[in-house]
mmCIF file of C-alpha atoms in Angstrom:
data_model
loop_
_atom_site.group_PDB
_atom_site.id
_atom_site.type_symbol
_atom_site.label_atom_id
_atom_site.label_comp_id
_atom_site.label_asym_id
_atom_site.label_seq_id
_atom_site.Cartn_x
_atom_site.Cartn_y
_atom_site.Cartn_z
ATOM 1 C CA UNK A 1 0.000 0.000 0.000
ATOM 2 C CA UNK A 2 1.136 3.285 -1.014
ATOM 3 C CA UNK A 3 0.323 6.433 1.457
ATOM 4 C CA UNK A 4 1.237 9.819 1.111
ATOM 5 C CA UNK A 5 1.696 12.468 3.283
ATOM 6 C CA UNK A 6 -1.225 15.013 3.344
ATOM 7 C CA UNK A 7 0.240 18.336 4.902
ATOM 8 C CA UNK A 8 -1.789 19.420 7.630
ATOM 9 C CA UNK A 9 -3.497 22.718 7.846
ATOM 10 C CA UNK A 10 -0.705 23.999 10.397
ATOM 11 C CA UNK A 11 2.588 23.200 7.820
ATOM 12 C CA UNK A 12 3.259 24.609 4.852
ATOM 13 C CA UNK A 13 3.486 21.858 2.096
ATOM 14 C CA UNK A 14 6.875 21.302 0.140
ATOM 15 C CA UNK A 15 5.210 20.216 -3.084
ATOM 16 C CA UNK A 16 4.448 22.935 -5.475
ATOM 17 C CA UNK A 17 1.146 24.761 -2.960
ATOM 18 C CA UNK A 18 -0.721 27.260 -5.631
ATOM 19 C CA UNK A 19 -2.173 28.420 -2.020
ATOM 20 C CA UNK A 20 0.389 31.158 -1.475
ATOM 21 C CA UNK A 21 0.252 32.789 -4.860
ATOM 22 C CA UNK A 22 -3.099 32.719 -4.537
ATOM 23 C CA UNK A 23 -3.313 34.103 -0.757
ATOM 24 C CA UNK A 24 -0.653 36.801 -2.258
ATOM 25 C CA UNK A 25 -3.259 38.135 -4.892
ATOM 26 C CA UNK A 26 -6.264 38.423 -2.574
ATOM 27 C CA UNK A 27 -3.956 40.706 -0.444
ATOM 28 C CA UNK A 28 -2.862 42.718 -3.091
ATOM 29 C CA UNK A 29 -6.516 42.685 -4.680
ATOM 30 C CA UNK A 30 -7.890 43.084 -1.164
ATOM 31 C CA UNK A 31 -5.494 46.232 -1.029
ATOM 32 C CA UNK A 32 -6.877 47.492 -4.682
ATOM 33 C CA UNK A 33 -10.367 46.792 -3.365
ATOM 34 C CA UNK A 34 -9.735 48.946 -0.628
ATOM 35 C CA UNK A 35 -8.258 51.848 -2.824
ATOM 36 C CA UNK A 36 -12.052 51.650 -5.268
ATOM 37 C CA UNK A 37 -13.963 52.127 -1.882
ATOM 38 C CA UNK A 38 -11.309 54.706 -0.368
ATOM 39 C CA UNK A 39 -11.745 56.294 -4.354
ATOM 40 C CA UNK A 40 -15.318 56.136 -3.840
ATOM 41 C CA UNK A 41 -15.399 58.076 -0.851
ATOM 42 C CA UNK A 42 -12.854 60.743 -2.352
ATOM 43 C CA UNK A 43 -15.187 60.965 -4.876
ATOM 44 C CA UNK A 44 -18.048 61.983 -2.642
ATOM 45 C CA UNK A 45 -15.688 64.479 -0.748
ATOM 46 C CA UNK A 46 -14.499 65.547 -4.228
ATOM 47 C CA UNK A 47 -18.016 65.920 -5.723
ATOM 48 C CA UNK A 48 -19.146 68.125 -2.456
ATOM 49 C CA UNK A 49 -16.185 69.843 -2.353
ATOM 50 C CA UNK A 50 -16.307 70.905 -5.619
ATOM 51 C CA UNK A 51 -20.201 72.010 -5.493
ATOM 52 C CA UNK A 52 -19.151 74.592 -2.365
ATOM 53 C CA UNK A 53 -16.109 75.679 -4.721
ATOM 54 C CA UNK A 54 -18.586 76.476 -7.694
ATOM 55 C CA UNK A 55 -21.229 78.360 -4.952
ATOM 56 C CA UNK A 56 -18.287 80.445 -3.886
ATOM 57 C CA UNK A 57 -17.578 81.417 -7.403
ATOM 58 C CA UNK A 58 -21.193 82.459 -8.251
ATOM 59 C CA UNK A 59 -22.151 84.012 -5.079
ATOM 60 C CA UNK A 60 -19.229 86.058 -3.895
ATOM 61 C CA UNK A 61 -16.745 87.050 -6.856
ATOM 62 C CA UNK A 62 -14.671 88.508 -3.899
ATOM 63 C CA UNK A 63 -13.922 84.682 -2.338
ATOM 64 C CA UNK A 64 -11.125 84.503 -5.371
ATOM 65 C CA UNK A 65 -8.376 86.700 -5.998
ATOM 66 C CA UNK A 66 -8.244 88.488 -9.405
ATOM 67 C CA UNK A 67 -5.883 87.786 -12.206
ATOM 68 C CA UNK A 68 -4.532 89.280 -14.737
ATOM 69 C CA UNK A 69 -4.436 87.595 -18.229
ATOM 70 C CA UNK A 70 -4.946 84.094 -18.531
ATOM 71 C CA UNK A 71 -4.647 81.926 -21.521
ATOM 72 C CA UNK A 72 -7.742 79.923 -20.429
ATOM 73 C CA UNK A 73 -9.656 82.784 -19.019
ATOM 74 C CA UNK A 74 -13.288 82.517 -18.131
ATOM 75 C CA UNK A 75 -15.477 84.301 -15.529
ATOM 76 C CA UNK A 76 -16.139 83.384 -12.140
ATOM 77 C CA UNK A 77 -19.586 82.648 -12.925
ATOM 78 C CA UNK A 78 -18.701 80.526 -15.248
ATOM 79 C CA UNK A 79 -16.282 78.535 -13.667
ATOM 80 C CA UNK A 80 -18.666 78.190 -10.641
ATOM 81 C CA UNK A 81 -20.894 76.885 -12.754
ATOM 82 C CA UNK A 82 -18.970 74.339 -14.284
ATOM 83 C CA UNK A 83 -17.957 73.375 -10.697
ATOM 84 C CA UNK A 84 -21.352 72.786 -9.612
ATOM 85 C CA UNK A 85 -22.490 70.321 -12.550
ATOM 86 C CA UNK A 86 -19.101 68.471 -12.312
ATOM 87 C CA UNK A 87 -19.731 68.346 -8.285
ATOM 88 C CA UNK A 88 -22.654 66.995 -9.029
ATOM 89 C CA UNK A 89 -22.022 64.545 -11.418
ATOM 90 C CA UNK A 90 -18.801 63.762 -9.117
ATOM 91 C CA UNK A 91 -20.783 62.624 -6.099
ATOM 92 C CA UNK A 92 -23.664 61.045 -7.786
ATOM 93 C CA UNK A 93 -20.659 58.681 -9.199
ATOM 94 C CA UNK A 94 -18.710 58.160 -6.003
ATOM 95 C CA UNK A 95 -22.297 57.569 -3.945
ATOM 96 C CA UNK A 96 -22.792 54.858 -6.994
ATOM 97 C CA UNK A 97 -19.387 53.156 -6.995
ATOM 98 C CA UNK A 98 -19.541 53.084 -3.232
ATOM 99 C CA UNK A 99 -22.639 50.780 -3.948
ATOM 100 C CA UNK A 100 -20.883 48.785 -6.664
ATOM 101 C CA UNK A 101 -23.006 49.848 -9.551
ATOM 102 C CA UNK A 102 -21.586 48.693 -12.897
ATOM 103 C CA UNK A 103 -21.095 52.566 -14.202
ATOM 104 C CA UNK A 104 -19.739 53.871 -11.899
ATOM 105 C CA UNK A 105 -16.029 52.484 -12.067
ATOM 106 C CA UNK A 106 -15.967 54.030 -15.914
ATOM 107 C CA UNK A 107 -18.040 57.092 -15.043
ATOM 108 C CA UNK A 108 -15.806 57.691 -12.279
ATOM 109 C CA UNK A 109 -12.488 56.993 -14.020
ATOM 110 C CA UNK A 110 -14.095 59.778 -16.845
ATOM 111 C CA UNK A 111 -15.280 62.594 -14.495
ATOM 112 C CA UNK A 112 -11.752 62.504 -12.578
ATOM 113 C CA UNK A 113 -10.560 62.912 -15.458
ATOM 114 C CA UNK A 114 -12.555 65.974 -16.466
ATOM 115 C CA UNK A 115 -12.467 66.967 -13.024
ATOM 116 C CA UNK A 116 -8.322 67.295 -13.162
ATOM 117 C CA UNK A 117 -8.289 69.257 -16.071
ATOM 118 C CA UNK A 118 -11.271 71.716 -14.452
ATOM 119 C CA UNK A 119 -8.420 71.849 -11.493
ATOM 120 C CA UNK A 120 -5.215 72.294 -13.830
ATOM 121 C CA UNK A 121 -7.514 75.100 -16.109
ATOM 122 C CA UNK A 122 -8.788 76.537 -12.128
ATOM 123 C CA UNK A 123 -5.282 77.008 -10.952
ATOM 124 C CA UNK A 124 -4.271 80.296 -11.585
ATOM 125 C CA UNK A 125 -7.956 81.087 -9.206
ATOM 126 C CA UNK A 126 -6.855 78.453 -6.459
ATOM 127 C CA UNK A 127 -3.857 77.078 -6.759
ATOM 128 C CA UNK A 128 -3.010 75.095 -3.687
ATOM 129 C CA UNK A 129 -6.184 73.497 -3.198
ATOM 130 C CA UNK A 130 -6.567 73.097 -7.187
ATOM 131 C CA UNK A 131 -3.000 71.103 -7.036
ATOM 132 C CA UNK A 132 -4.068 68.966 -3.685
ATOM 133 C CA UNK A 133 -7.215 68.179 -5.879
ATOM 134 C CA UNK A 134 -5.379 67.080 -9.272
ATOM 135 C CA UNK A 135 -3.377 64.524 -7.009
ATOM 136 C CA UNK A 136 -6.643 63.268 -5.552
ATOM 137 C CA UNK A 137 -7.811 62.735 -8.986
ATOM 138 C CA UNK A 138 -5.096 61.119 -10.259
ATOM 139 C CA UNK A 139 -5.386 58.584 -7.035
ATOM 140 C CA UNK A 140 -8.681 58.175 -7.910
ATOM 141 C CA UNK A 141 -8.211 57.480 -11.561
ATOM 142 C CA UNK A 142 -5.123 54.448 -10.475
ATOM 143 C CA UNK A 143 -7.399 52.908 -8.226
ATOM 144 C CA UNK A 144 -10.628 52.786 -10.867
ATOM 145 C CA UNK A 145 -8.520 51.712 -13.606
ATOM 146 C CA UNK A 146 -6.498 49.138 -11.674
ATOM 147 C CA UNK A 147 -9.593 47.046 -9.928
ATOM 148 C CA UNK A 148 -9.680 43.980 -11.918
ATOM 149 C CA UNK A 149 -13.624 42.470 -12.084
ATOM 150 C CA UNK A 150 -13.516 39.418 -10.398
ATOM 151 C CA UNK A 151 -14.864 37.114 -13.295
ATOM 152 C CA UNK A 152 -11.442 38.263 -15.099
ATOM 153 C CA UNK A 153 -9.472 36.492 -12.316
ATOM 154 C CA UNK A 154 -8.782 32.963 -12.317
#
C-alpha cells in the first residue's frame, strides 16, 4: 500500500502549494479593493467639495483673488458653474461606486478625469487646493482603472 503524506493545515506543504500565490493576490486585490472604496469616498468628498467651490464662485466674486491675463480665461460665474455640474455629477458617481453599480467604475475613471483638467484650467484662481485636488484625482483614476472584475481572475 502506497500512502502519502497530506500536509496538515498547520505546515506549509513542500510540493508545489498554488495556495500562497493565490493568498498573495487576494492581499494585493484586497489592497486594490480597498483603494475603489477609499476612491469612492474621495469621490463623494471631491463631488461636495467641488459644489461649495462652484457656490463660492457664483455668489461672492470677492472669495477669489483676481488675475490678470490668462490663456484659459473665463469668468467666475462661469467657472462656478462648471464646478457645480461636475460636483454633481462627481458625487452622484462616487455615492454609486460606493454601492458597486456597474457605471460607476468608468463614469468615475471619466469625471476625474474631467475633473483634473477643471483643477489644472482653475489654478491660476486656487492654486493650492486646485494642485491637492489634481493629485486626488489622479489617485482616484489608479485605483478605478487598476480594480480587476472578479470574473477576469482565475
Amino acid at each position: 500500500m502506497s500512502q502519502h503524506a497530506e500536509p496538515s493545515p498547520g505546515r506549509p506543504s513542500h510540493g508545489g502549494d498554488a495556495s500562497w500565490a493565490q493568498r498573495s493576490g487576494d492581499r494585493a486585490s484586497g489592497w486594490v479593493t480597498g483603494g475603489v472604496v477609499f476612491a469612492g469616498v474621495l469621490l463623494l468628498l471631491n463631488g461636495a467639495l467641488a459644489v461649495l467651490q462652484g457656490i463660492a464662485a457664483i455668489a461672492e466674486d470677492d472669495v477669489y483673488a483676481r488675475i490678470g491675463t490668462y490663456v484659459y480665461e473665463m469668468n467666475l460665474t462661469g467657472w462656478g458653474i462648471v464646478h457645480v455640474v461636475l460636483g454633481a455629477l462627481v458625487f452622484i458617481t462616487g455615492y454609486g461606486l460606493l454601492k458597486d453599480m456597474a457605471w460607476a467604475r468608468m463614469a468615475g475613471i471619466v469625471l476625474a478625469s474631467l475633473s483634473l483638467i477643471a483643477q489644472f484650467l482653475f489654478l491660476p484662481y486656487s492654486p493650492v487646493w486646485s494642485v491637492i485636488m489634481m493629485a486626488i484625482d489622479v489617485f482616484v483614476i489608479w485605483a478605478l482603472a487598476r480594480r480587476q472584475e472578479s470574473s477576469s481572475r482565475v
